[in-house]
């Protein structure tokens, strides 16, 4: 599984409608099949998910596919197939990310923030705030090895500061204070330092 797959599939598990066009988990199996085919073998998600379900609950994947297998296991456990799908998918993605002590997800998150703050901006616009907010949500949903607490704290402080100043005039950019720019520089330094570890 490629690094990009881990990030995308983590987001898909949390917000499937963005990828399926449905308001729930309907169509997740079709999305996963198409995604795997499009990766030309670089991403295998359904196989490890099905194998994990079989190993834990001794229910093989039926001809109807992964959703049916999830439904059969979930019925046995007294939960919805969606709950089971989310939990087992997260376990697969965490295992893939953190195997061999690599913490791939944390590196990906650091890279995403560093792309945004490569050059410390003079002004905060809606795109900066929305992208930092999106990354913050990705950090919050991840249950594996994540970026360090001090990095998370600085990111939250930056987001809150920008959010407070933007609440009355959301669409217009504003000039970042020296304090905000210094926090961004410090966050940048920490991200680079910790990504090398």
mmCIF file of C-alpha atoms in Angstrom:
data_model
loop_
_atom_site.group_PDB
_atom_site.id
_atom_site.type_symbol
_atom_site.label_atom_id
_atom_site.label_comp_id
_atom_site.label_asym_id
_atom_site.label_seq_id
_atom_site.Cartn_x
_atom_site.Cartn_y
_atom_site.Cartn_z
ATOM 1 C CA UNK A 1 0.000 0.000 0.000
ATOM 2 C CA UNK A 2 1.359 3.402 -0.975
ATOM 3 C CA UNK A 3 1.558 6.323 1.464
ATOM 4 C CA UNK A 4 -1.125 8.174 -0.487
ATOM 5 C CA UNK A 5 -3.473 5.177 -0.151
ATOM 6 C CA UNK A 6 -3.225 5.289 3.641
ATOM 7 C CA UNK A 7 -4.193 8.963 3.752
ATOM 8 C CA UNK A 8 -7.000 8.664 1.206
ATOM 9 C CA UNK A 9 -8.486 5.473 2.654
ATOM 10 C CA UNK A 10 -8.398 6.917 6.176
ATOM 11 C CA UNK A 11 -10.426 9.863 4.932
ATOM 12 C CA UNK A 12 -12.754 7.583 2.960
ATOM 13 C CA UNK A 13 -13.468 5.437 6.035
ATOM 14 C CA UNK A 14 -14.449 8.576 7.991
ATOM 15 C CA UNK A 15 -16.359 10.354 5.201
ATOM 16 C CA UNK A 16 -17.401 7.775 2.601
ATOM 17 C CA UNK A 17 -19.973 10.028 0.956
ATOM 18 C CA UNK A 18 -17.203 12.234 -0.436
ATOM 19 C CA UNK A 19 -16.015 9.217 -2.454
ATOM 20 C CA UNK A 20 -19.270 7.376 -3.153
ATOM 21 C CA UNK A 21 -21.759 10.197 -3.627
ATOM 22 C CA UNK A 22 -24.024 8.623 -0.997
ATOM 23 C CA UNK A 23 -25.000 9.979 2.413
ATOM 24 C CA UNK A 24 -23.902 6.759 4.136
ATOM 25 C CA UNK A 25 -21.639 3.759 3.505
ATOM 26 C CA UNK A 26 -23.618 2.552 0.478
ATOM 27 C CA UNK A 27 -21.247 2.045 -2.430
ATOM 28 C CA UNK A 28 -18.089 1.706 -0.329
ATOM 29 C CA UNK A 29 -17.433 -1.743 -1.779
ATOM 30 C CA UNK A 30 -17.741 -0.456 -5.349
ATOM 31 C CA UNK A 31 -15.419 2.443 -4.560
ATOM 32 C CA UNK A 32 -12.818 0.103 -3.028
ATOM 33 C CA UNK A 33 -12.931 -2.301 -5.974
ATOM 34 C CA UNK A 34 -12.544 0.551 -8.470
ATOM 35 C CA UNK A 35 -9.800 2.179 -6.400
ATOM 36 C CA UNK A 36 -7.817 -1.045 -6.143
ATOM 37 C CA UNK A 37 -8.193 -1.682 -9.873
ATOM 38 C CA UNK A 38 -7.106 1.872 -10.637
ATOM 39 C CA UNK A 39 -4.000 1.403 -8.483
ATOM 40 C CA UNK A 40 -2.945 -1.451 -10.775
ATOM 41 C CA UNK A 41 -2.050 -3.674 -7.844
ATOM 42 C CA UNK A 42 -0.286 -1.028 -5.743
ATOM 43 C CA UNK A 43 -3.120 -0.906 -3.209
ATOM 44 C CA UNK A 44 -4.669 -4.006 -1.658
ATOM 45 C CA UNK A 45 -7.215 -3.125 1.005
ATOM 46 C CA UNK A 46 -10.128 -5.534 0.543
ATOM 47 C CA UNK A 47 -7.876 -8.613 0.789
ATOM 48 C CA UNK A 48 -6.319 -7.703 4.169
ATOM 49 C CA UNK A 49 -9.725 -6.594 5.493
ATOM 50 C CA UNK A 50 -11.381 -9.849 4.451
ATOM 51 C CA UNK A 51 -8.477 -11.914 5.810
ATOM 52 C CA UNK A 52 -8.626 -10.102 9.159
ATOM 53 C CA UNK A 53 -12.366 -10.780 9.428
ATOM 54 C CA UNK A 54 -11.838 -14.440 8.610
ATOM 55 C CA UNK A 55 -8.962 -14.828 11.086
ATOM 56 C CA UNK A 56 -10.878 -13.160 13.914
ATOM 57 C CA UNK A 57 -14.389 -14.529 13.301
ATOM 58 C CA UNK A 58 -13.979 -17.524 10.958
ATOM 59 C CA UNK A 59 -16.431 -16.094 8.428
ATOM 60 C CA UNK A 60 -15.065 -16.242 4.867
ATOM 61 C CA UNK A 61 -15.868 -13.666 2.228
ATOM 62 C CA UNK A 62 -19.013 -14.789 0.380
ATOM 63 C CA UNK A 63 -19.610 -14.314 -3.328
ATOM 64 C CA UNK A 64 -21.588 -11.137 -2.507
ATOM 65 C CA UNK A 65 -18.368 -9.438 -1.381
ATOM 66 C CA UNK A 66 -16.779 -7.612 1.514
ATOM 67 C CA UNK A 67 -19.913 -5.776 2.681
ATOM 68 C CA UNK A 68 -21.775 -9.086 3.033
ATOM 69 C CA UNK A 69 -18.846 -10.511 5.014
ATOM 70 C CA UNK A 70 -18.929 -7.421 7.268
ATOM 71 C CA UNK A 71 -22.696 -7.813 7.677
ATOM 72 C CA UNK A 72 -22.400 -11.485 8.693
ATOM 73 C CA UNK A 73 -19.705 -10.700 11.270
ATOM 74 C CA UNK A 74 -21.526 -7.610 12.554
ATOM 75 C CA UNK A 75 -24.750 -9.609 13.026
ATOM 76 C CA UNK A 76 -22.778 -12.096 15.095
ATOM 77 C CA UNK A 77 -21.391 -9.240 17.231
ATOM 78 C CA UNK A 78 -24.665 -7.307 17.529
ATOM 79 C CA UNK A 79 -23.368 -4.146 15.835
ATOM 80 C CA UNK A 80 -23.950 -2.558 12.428
ATOM 81 C CA UNK A 81 -21.778 -3.546 9.503
ATOM 82 C CA UNK A 82 -20.747 0.108 9.192
ATOM 83 C CA UNK A 83 -19.370 0.150 12.758
ATOM 84 C CA UNK A 84 -17.461 -3.052 12.088
ATOM 85 C CA UNK A 85 -16.181 -1.753 8.754
ATOM 86 C CA UNK A 86 -14.839 1.456 10.337
ATOM 87 C CA UNK A 87 -13.138 -0.339 13.239
ATOM 88 C CA UNK A 88 -11.553 -3.087 11.149
ATOM 89 C CA UNK A 89 -10.543 -0.661 8.382
ATOM 90 C CA UNK A 90 -8.845 1.608 10.922
ATOM 91 C CA UNK A 91 -6.979 -1.393 12.333
ATOM 92 C CA UNK A 92 -5.747 -2.363 8.831
ATOM 93 C CA UNK A 93 -4.620 1.189 8.030
ATOM 94 C CA UNK A 94 -2.876 1.656 11.393
ATOM 95 C CA UNK A 95 -1.100 -1.667 10.975
ATOM 96 C CA UNK A 96 0.023 -0.707 7.473
ATOM 97 C CA UNK A 97 1.161 2.756 8.560
ATOM 98 C CA UNK A 98 2.985 1.786 11.726
ATOM 99 C CA UNK A 99 4.582 -1.499 10.630
ATOM 100 C CA UNK A 100 8.351 -1.637 10.915
ATOM 101 C CA UNK A 101 8.188 1.443 13.194
ATOM 102 C CA UNK A 102 7.791 3.719 10.173
ATOM 103 C CA UNK A 103 4.832 5.880 11.313
ATOM 104 C CA UNK A 104 3.972 6.661 7.700
ATOM 105 C CA UNK A 105 0.759 8.504 8.592
ATOM 106 C CA UNK A 106 2.577 10.930 10.913
ATOM 107 C CA UNK A 107 5.125 11.616 8.155
ATOM 108 C CA UNK A 108 2.323 12.238 5.662
ATOM 109 C CA UNK A 109 0.577 14.687 7.997
ATOM 110 C CA UNK A 110 3.836 16.551 8.605
ATOM 111 C CA UNK A 111 4.425 16.726 4.870
ATOM 112 C CA UNK A 112 0.898 18.102 4.286
ATOM 113 C CA UNK A 113 1.426 20.893 6.831
ATOM 114 C CA UNK A 114 4.913 21.684 5.559
ATOM 115 C CA UNK A 115 3.526 22.072 2.012
ATOM 116 C CA UNK A 116 1.105 24.707 3.313
ATOM 117 C CA UNK A 117 3.684 26.518 5.419
ATOM 118 C CA UNK A 118 6.695 26.062 3.147
ATOM 119 C CA UNK A 119 6.916 29.821 2.996
ATOM 120 C CA UNK A 120 5.356 31.517 5.991
ATOM 121 C CA UNK A 121 2.483 33.534 4.546
ATOM 122 C CA UNK A 122 2.030 37.215 5.219
ATOM 123 C CA UNK A 123 -1.745 36.917 5.024
ATOM 124 C CA UNK A 124 -4.197 34.275 6.229
ATOM 125 C CA UNK A 125 -6.898 33.527 3.704
ATOM 126 C CA UNK A 126 -9.787 31.076 3.723
ATOM 127 C CA UNK A 127 -7.747 28.416 1.875
ATOM 128 C CA UNK A 128 -5.019 28.372 4.511
ATOM 129 C CA UNK A 129 -7.557 28.087 7.327
ATOM 130 C CA UNK A 130 -9.635 25.379 5.602
ATOM 131 C CA UNK A 131 -6.575 23.295 4.711
ATOM 132 C CA UNK A 132 -5.155 23.497 8.231
ATOM 133 C CA UNK A 133 -8.611 22.591 9.575
ATOM 134 C CA UNK A 134 -8.796 19.573 7.225
ATOM 135 C CA UNK A 135 -5.387 18.381 8.394
ATOM 136 C CA UNK A 136 -6.389 18.899 12.025
ATOM 137 C CA UNK A 137 -9.395 16.616 11.484
ATOM 138 C CA UNK A 138 -7.151 13.955 9.923
ATOM 139 C CA UNK A 139 -4.948 14.143 13.021
ATOM 140 C CA UNK A 140 -7.947 13.815 15.358
ATOM 141 C CA UNK A 141 -9.408 10.687 13.726
ATOM 142 C CA UNK A 142 -6.114 8.776 13.541
ATOM 143 C CA UNK A 143 -5.644 6.225 16.326
ATOM 144 C CA UNK A 144 -2.166 5.062 15.350
ATOM 145 C CA UNK A 145 1.186 6.797 15.816
ATOM 146 C CA UNK A 146 0.496 10.483 15.215
ATOM 147 C CA UNK A 147 2.420 13.720 15.107
ATOM 148 C CA UNK A 148 3.821 14.797 18.470
ATOM 149 C CA UNK A 149 1.698 16.649 21.050
ATOM 150 C CA UNK A 150 3.772 19.824 20.789
ATOM 151 C CA UNK A 151 3.150 19.901 17.026
ATOM 152 C CA UNK A 152 -0.571 19.338 17.545
ATOM 153 C CA UNK A 153 -0.721 22.084 20.190
ATOM 154 C CA UNK A 154 0.940 24.653 17.928
ATOM 155 C CA UNK A 155 -1.352 23.725 15.038
ATOM 156 C CA UNK A 156 -4.425 24.147 17.252
ATOM 157 C CA UNK A 157 -3.177 27.517 18.555
ATOM 158 C CA UNK A 158 -2.632 28.736 14.983
ATOM 159 C CA UNK A 159 -6.063 27.508 13.886
ATOM 160 C CA UNK A 160 -7.820 29.089 16.854
ATOM 161 C CA UNK A 161 -6.038 32.396 16.349
ATOM 162 C CA UNK A 162 -6.892 32.526 12.648
ATOM 163 C CA UNK A 163 -10.460 31.377 13.389
ATOM 164 C CA UNK A 164 -11.037 34.122 15.989
ATOM 165 C CA UNK A 165 -9.813 36.853 13.679
ATOM 166 C CA UNK A 166 -11.802 35.523 10.736
ATOM 167 C CA UNK A 167 -15.143 34.985 12.425
ATOM 168 C CA UNK A 168 -16.506 38.468 11.601
ATOM 169 C CA UNK A 169 -14.986 38.659 8.144
ATOM 170 C CA UNK A 170 -14.565 35.063 7.043
ATOM 171 C CA UNK A 171 -13.909 35.479 3.321
ATOM 172 C CA UNK A 172 -11.363 38.297 3.392
ATOM 173 C CA UNK A 173 -7.678 37.647 4.067
ATOM 174 C CA UNK A 174 -6.016 39.413 6.967
ATOM 175 C CA UNK A 175 -2.395 40.184 7.821
ATOM 176 C CA UNK A 176 -0.885 37.623 10.176
ATOM 177 C CA UNK A 177 0.580 38.989 13.398
ATOM 178 C CA UNK A 178 4.231 38.465 14.267
ATOM 179 C CA UNK A 179 3.126 36.038 16.978
ATOM 180 C CA UNK A 180 1.142 33.946 14.468
ATOM 181 C CA UNK A 181 4.017 33.934 11.988
ATOM 182 C CA UNK A 182 6.459 32.950 14.753
ATOM 183 C CA UNK A 183 4.206 30.049 15.770
ATOM 184 C CA UNK A 184 4.124 28.925 12.140
ATOM 185 C CA UNK A 185 7.931 29.109 11.967
ATOM 186 C CA UNK A 186 8.225 27.091 15.161
ATOM 187 C CA UNK A 187 5.723 24.525 13.871
ATOM 188 C CA UNK A 188 7.699 24.310 10.634
ATOM 189 C CA UNK A 189 10.931 23.730 12.568
ATOM 190 C CA UNK A 190 9.379 21.001 14.733
ATOM 191 C CA UNK A 191 7.769 19.247 11.778
ATOM 192 C CA UNK A 192 11.040 19.158 9.837
ATOM 193 C CA UNK A 193 12.997 18.017 12.882
ATOM 194 C CA UNK A 194 10.523 15.254 13.785
ATOM 195 C CA UNK A 195 10.110 14.064 10.213
ATOM 196 C CA UNK A 196 13.819 13.262 10.138
ATOM 197 C CA UNK A 197 13.589 10.987 13.212
#
